[in-house]
XYZ file of N, CA, C and O in Angstrom:
612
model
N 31.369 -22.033 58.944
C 31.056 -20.676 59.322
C 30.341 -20.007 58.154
O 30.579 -20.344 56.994
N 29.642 -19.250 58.404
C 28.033 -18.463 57.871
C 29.141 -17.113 57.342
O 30.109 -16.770 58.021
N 28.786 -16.508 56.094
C 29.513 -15.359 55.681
C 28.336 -14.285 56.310
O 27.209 -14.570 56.716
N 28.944 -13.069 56.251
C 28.035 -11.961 56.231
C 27.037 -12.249 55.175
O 25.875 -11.900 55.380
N 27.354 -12.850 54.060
C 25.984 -12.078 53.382
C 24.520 -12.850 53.848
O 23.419 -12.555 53.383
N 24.694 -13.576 54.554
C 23.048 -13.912 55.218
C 22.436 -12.788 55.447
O 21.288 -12.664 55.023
N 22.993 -11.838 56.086
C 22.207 -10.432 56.823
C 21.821 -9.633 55.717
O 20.758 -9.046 55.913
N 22.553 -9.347 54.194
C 22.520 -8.926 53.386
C 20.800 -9.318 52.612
O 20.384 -8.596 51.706
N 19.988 -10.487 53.112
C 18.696 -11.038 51.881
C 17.880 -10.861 52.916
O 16.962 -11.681 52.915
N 17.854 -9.750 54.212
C 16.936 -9.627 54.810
C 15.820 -8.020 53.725
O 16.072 -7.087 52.964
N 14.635 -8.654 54.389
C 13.925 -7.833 53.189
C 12.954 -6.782 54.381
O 12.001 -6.059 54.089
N 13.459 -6.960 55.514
C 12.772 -6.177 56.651
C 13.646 -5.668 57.448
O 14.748 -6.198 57.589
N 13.259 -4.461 58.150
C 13.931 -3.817 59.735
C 13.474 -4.809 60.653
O 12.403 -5.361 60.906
N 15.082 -4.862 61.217
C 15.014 -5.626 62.840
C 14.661 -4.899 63.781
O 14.462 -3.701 63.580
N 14.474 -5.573 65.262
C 14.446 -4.604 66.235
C 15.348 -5.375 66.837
O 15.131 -6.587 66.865
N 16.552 -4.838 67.445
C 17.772 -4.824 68.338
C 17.816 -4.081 69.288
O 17.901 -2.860 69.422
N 17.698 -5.599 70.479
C 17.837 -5.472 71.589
C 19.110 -4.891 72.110
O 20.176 -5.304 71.653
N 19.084 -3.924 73.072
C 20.570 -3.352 73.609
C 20.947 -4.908 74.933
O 22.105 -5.302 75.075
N 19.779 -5.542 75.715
C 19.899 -6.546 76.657
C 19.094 -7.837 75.624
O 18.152 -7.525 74.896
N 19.448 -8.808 75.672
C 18.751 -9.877 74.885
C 17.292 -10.548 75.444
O 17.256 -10.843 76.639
N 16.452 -10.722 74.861
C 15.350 -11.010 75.449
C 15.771 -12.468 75.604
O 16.265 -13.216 74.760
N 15.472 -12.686 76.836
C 15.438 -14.642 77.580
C 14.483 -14.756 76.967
O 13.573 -13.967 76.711
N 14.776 -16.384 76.548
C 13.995 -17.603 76.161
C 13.710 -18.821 76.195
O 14.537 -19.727 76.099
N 12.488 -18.957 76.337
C 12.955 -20.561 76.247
C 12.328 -21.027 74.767
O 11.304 -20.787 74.128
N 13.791 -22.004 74.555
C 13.477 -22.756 73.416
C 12.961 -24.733 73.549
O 13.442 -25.605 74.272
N 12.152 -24.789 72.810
C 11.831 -26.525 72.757
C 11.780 -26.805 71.737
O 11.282 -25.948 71.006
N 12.235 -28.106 71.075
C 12.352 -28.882 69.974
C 10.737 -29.412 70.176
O 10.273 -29.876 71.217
N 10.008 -29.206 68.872
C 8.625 -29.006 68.638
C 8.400 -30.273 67.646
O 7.362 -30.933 67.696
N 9.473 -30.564 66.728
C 9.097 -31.405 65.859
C 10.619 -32.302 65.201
O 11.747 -31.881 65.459
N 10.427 -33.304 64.519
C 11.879 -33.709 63.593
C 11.151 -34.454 62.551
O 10.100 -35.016 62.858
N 11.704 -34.524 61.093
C 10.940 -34.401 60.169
C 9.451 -34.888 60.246
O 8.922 -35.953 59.930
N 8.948 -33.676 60.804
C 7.303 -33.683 60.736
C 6.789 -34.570 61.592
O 5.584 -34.787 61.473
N 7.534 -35.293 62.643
C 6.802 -35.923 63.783
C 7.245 -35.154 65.300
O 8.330 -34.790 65.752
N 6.047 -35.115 65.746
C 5.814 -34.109 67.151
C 6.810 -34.895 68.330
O 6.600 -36.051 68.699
N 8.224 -33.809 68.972
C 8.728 -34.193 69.970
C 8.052 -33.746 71.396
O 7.506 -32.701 71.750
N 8.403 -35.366 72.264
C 8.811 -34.109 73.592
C 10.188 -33.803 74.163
O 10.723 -34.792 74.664
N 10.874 -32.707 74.210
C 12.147 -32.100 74.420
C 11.917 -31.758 75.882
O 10.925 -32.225 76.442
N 12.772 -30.970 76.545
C 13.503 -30.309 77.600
C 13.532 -29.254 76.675
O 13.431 -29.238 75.449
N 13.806 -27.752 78.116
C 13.620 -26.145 77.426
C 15.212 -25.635 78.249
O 15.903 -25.737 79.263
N 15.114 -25.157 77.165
C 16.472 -24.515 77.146
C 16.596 -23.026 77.369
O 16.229 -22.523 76.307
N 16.909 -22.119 78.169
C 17.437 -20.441 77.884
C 18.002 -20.179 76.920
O 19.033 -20.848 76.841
N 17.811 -19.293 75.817
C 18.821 -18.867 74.796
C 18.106 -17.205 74.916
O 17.004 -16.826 75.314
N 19.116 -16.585 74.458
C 18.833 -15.184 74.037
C 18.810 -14.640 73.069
O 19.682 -14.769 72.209
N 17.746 -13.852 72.965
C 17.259 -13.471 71.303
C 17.587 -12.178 70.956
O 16.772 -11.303 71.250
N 18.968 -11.764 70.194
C 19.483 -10.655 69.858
C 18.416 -9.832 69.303
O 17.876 -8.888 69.880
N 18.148 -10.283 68.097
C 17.080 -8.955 67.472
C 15.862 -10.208 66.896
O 15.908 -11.417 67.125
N 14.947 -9.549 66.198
C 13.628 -9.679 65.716
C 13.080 -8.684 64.555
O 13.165 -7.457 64.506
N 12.593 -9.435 63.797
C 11.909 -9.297 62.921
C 10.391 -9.642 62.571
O 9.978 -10.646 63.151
N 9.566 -9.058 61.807
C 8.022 -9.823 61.746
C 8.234 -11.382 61.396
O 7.446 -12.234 61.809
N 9.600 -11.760 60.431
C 9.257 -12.926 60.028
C 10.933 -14.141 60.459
O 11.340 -15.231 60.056
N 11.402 -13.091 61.469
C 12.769 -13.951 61.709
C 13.214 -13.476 63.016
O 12.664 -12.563 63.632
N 14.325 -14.195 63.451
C 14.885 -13.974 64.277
C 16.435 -14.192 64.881
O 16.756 -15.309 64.475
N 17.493 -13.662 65.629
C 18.604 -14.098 65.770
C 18.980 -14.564 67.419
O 19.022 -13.711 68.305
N 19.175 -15.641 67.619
C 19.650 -15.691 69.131
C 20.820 -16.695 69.048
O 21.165 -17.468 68.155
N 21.343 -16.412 70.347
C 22.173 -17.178 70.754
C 21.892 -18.543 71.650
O 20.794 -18.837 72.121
N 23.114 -19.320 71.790
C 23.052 -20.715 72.716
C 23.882 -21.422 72.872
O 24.577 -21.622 71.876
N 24.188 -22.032 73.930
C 25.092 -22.941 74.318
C 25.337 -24.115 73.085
O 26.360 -24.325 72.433
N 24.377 -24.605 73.039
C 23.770 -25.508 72.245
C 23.483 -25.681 70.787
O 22.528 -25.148 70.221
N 24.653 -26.712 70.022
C 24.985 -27.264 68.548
C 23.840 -27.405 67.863
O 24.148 -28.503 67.399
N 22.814 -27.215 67.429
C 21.529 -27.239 66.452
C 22.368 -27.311 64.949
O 23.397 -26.706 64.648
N 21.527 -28.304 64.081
C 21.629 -28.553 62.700
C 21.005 -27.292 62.326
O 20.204 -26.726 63.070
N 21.393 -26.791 61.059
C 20.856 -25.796 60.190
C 19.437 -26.852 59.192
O 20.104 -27.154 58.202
N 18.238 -27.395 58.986
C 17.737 -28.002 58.722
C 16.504 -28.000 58.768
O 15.918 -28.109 59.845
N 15.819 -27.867 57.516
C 14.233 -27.638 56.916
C 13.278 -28.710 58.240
O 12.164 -28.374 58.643
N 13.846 -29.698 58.623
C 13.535 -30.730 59.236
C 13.132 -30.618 61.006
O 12.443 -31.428 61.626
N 13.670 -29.594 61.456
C 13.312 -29.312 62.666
C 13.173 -27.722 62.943
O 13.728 -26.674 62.611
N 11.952 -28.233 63.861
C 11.425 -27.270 64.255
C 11.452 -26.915 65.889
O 11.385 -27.655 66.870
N 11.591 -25.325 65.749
C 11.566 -24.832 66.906
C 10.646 -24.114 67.974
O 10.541 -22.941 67.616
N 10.133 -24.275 68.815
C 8.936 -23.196 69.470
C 9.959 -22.151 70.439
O 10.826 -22.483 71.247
N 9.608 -21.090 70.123
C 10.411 -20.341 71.342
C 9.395 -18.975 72.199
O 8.870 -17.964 71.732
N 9.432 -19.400 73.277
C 8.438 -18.518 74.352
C 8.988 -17.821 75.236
O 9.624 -18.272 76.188
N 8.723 -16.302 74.917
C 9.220 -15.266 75.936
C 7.972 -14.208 75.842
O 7.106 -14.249 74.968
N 8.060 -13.037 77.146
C 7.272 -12.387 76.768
C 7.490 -10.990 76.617
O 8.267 -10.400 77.368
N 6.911 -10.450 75.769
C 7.195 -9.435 75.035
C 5.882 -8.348 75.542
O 4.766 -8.788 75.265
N 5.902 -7.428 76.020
C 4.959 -6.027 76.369
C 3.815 -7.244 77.495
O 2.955 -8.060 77.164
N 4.159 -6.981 78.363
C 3.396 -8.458 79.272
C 2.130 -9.462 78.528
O 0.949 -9.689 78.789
N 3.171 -9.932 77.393
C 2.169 -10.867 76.440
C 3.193 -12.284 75.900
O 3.984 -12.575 75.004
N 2.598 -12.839 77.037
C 2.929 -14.384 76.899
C 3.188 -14.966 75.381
O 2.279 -15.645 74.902
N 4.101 -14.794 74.775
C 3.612 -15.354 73.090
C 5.082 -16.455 73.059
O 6.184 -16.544 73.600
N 4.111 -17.278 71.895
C 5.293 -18.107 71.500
C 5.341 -18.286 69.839
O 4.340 -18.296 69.122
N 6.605 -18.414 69.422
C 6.649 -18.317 68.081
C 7.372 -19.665 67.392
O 8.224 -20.181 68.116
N 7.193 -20.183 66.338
C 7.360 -21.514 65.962
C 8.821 -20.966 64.533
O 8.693 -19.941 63.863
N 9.518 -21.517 64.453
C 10.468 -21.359 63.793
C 11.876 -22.296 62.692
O 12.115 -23.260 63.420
N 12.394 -22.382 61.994
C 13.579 -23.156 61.842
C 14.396 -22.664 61.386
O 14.273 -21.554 60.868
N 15.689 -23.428 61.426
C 16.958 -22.696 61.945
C 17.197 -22.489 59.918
O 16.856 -23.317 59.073
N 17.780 -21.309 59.703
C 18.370 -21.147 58.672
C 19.850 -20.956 58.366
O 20.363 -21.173 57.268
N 20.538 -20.487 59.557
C 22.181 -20.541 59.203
C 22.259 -20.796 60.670
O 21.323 -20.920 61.460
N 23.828 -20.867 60.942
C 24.617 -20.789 62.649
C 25.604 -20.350 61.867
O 25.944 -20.461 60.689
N 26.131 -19.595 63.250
C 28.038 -19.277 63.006
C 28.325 -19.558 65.030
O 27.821 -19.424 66.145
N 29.422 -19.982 64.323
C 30.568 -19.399 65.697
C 30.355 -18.016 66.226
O 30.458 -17.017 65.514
N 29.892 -17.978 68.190
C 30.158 -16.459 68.514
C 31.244 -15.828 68.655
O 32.131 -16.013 69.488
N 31.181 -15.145 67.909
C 32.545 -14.426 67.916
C 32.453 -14.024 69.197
O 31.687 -13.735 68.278
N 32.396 -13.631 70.535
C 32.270 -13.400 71.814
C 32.693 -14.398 72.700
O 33.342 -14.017 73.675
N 32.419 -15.841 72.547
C 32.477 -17.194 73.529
C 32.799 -18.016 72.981
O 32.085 -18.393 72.051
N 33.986 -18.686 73.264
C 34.003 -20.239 72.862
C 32.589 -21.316 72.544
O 31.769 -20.713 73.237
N 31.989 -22.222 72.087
C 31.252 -22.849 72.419
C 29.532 -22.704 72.334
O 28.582 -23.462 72.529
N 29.714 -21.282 71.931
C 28.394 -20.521 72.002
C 28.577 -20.148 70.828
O 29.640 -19.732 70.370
N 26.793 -20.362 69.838
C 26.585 -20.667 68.381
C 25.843 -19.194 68.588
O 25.801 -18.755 69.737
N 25.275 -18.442 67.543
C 24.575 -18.037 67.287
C 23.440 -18.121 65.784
O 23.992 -18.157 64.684
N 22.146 -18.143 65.840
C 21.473 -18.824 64.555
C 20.143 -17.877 63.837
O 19.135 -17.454 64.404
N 20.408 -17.785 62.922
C 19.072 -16.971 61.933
C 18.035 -17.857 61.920
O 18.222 -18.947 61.380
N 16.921 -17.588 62.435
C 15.668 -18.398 62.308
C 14.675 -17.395 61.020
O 14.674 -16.222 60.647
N 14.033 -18.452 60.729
C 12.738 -17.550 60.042
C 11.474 -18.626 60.985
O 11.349 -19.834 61.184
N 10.729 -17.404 61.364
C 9.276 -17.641 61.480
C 8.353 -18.173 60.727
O 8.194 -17.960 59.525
N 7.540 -19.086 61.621
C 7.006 -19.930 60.634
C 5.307 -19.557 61.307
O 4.920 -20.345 62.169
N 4.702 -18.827 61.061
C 3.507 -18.160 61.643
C 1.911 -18.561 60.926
O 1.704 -18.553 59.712
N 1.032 -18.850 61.821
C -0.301 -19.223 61.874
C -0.828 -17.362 61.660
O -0.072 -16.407 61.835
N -2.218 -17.290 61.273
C -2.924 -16.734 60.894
C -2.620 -15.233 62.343
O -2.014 -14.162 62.365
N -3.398 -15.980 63.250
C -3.533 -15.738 64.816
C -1.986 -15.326 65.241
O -1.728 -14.164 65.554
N -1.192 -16.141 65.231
C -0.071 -15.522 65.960
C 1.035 -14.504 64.908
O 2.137 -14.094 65.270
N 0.500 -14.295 63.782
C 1.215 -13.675 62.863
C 0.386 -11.825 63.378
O 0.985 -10.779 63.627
N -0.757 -12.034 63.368
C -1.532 -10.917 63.733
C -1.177 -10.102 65.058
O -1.057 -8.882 65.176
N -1.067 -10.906 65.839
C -0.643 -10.979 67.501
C 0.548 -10.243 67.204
O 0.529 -9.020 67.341
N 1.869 -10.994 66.706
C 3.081 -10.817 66.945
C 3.872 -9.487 65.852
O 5.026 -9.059 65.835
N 2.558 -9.105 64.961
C 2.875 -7.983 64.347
C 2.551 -6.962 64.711
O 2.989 -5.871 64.345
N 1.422 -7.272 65.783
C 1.014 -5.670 66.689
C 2.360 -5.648 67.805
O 2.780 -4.542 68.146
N 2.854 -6.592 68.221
C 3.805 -6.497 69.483
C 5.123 -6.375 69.006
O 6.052 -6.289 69.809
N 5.341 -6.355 67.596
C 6.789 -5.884 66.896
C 6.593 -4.271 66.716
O 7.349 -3.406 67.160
N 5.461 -4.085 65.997
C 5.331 -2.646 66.097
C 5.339 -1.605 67.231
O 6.020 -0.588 67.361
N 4.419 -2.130 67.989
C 4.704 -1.424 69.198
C 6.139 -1.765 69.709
O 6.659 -0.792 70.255
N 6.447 -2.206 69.698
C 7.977 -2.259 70.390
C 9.215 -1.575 69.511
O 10.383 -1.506 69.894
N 8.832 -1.216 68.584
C 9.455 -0.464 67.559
C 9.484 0.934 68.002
O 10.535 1.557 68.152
N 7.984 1.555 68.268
C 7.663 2.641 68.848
C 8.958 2.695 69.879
O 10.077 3.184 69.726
N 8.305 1.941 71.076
C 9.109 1.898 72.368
C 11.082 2.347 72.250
O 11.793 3.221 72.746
N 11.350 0.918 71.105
C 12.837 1.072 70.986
C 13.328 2.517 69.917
O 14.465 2.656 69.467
N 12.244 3.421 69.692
C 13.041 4.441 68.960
C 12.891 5.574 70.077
O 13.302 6.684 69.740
N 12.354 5.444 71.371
C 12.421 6.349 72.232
C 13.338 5.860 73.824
O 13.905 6.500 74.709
N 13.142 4.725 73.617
C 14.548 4.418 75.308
C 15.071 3.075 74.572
O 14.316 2.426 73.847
N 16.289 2.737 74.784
C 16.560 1.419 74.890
C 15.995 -0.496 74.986
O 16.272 -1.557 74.426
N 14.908 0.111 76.271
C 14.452 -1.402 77.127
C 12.670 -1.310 76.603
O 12.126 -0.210 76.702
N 12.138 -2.092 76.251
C 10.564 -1.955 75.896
C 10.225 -2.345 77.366
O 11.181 -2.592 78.101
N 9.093 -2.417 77.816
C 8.726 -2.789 79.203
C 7.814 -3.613 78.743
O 7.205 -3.623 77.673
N 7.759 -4.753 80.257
C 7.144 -5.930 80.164
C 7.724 -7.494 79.088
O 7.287 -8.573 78.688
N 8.694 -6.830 79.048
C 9.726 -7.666 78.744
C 10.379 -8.486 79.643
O 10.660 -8.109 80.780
N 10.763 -10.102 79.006
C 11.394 -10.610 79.731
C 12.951 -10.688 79.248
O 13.350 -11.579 78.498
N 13.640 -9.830 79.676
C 15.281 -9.531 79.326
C 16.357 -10.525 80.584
O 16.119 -10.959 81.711
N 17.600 -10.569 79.661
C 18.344 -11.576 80.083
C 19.029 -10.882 81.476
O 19.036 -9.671 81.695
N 19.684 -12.072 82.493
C 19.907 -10.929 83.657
C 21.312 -12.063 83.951
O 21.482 -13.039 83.220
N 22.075 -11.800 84.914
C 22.711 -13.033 85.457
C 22.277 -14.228 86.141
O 23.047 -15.167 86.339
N 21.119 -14.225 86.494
C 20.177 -14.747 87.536
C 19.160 -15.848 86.049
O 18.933 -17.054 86.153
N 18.837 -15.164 85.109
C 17.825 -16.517 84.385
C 19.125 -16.604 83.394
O 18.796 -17.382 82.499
N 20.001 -16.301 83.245
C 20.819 -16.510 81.306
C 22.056 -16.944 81.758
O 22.705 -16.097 82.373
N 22.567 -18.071 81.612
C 23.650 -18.419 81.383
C 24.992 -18.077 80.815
O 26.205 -18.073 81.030
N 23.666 -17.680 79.617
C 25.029 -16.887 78.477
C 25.329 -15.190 78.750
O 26.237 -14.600 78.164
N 24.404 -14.520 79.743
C 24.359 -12.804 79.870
C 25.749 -12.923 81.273
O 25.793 -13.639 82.273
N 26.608 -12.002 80.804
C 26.471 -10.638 80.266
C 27.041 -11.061 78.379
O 27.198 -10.320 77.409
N 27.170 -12.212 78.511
C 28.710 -12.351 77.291
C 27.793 -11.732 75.908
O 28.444 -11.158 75.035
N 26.693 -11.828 75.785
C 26.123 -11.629 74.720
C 25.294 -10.021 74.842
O 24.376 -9.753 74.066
N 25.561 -9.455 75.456
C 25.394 -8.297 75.524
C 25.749 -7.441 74.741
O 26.901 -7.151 75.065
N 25.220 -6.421 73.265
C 25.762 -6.336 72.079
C 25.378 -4.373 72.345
O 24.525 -3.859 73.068
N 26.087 -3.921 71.716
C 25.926 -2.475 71.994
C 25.161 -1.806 70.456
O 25.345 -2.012 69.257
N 24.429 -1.107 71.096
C 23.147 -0.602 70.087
C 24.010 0.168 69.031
O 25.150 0.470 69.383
N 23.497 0.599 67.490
C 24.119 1.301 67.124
C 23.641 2.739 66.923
O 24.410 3.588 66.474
């Protein structure tokens, strides 16, 4: 188990979701050779320009060695972001269900992209709750919703 102070060496504002944005995740790579995986739903608590936190059913190594692609869409903009896992803990919420700190691992192009669609959604989340054109978790696509449903502060 992961102490608090992981959250403590963040050097940016998150944006926290009140509903978790659905995702799908695919195993993209293992040390540096290209997989093909199966996609998984996980839900992505909050976001950052250069990280991210979600949840999952599913045991992942903490490891420089694999890589993650994860695609949802955010303000009706198809994006996908490439990532690896930096900590897990136990959810405190569910048996069985991990939750994991990613950092972003960003190209020129999708770093540009995904910093106009953090900002604007920043806008959005300091005036309602839900950004629109979002794909948010429901009972119907998430496995893991409502359990991960986290209350804003």
């Amino acid at each position: 188990m992961i102490s608090v102070r992981h959250f403590n060496r963040r050097k940016e504002e998150r944006q926290r979701f009140e509903i978790p944005l659905c995702t799908e995740l695919t195993i993209s790579s293992i040390n540096q050779k290209t997989v093909s995986s199966g996609r998984i739903e996980i839900c992505v608590k909050d976001v950052s320009i250069h990280g991210l936190r979600f949840a999952s059913s599913l045991r992942f190594p903490v490891s420089e060695n694999l890589l993650l692609k994860f695609q949802t869409r955010i303000m009706d903009n198809l994006i996908t972001l490439t990532g690896k896992i930096v900590w897990r803990t136990s959810s405190p919420l569910k048996p069985f269900t991990y939750e994991y700190g990613v950092q972003l691992l960003h190209d020129e192009f999708t770093h540009s992209l995904f910093t106009k669609l953090y900002n604007d959604m920043g806008i959005w989340l300091k005036k309602i709750p839900f950004v629109p054109g979002c794909r948010f978790c429901n009972t119907e696509s998430c496995p893991l919703y409502p359990i991960h449903r986290q209350k804003t502060k």
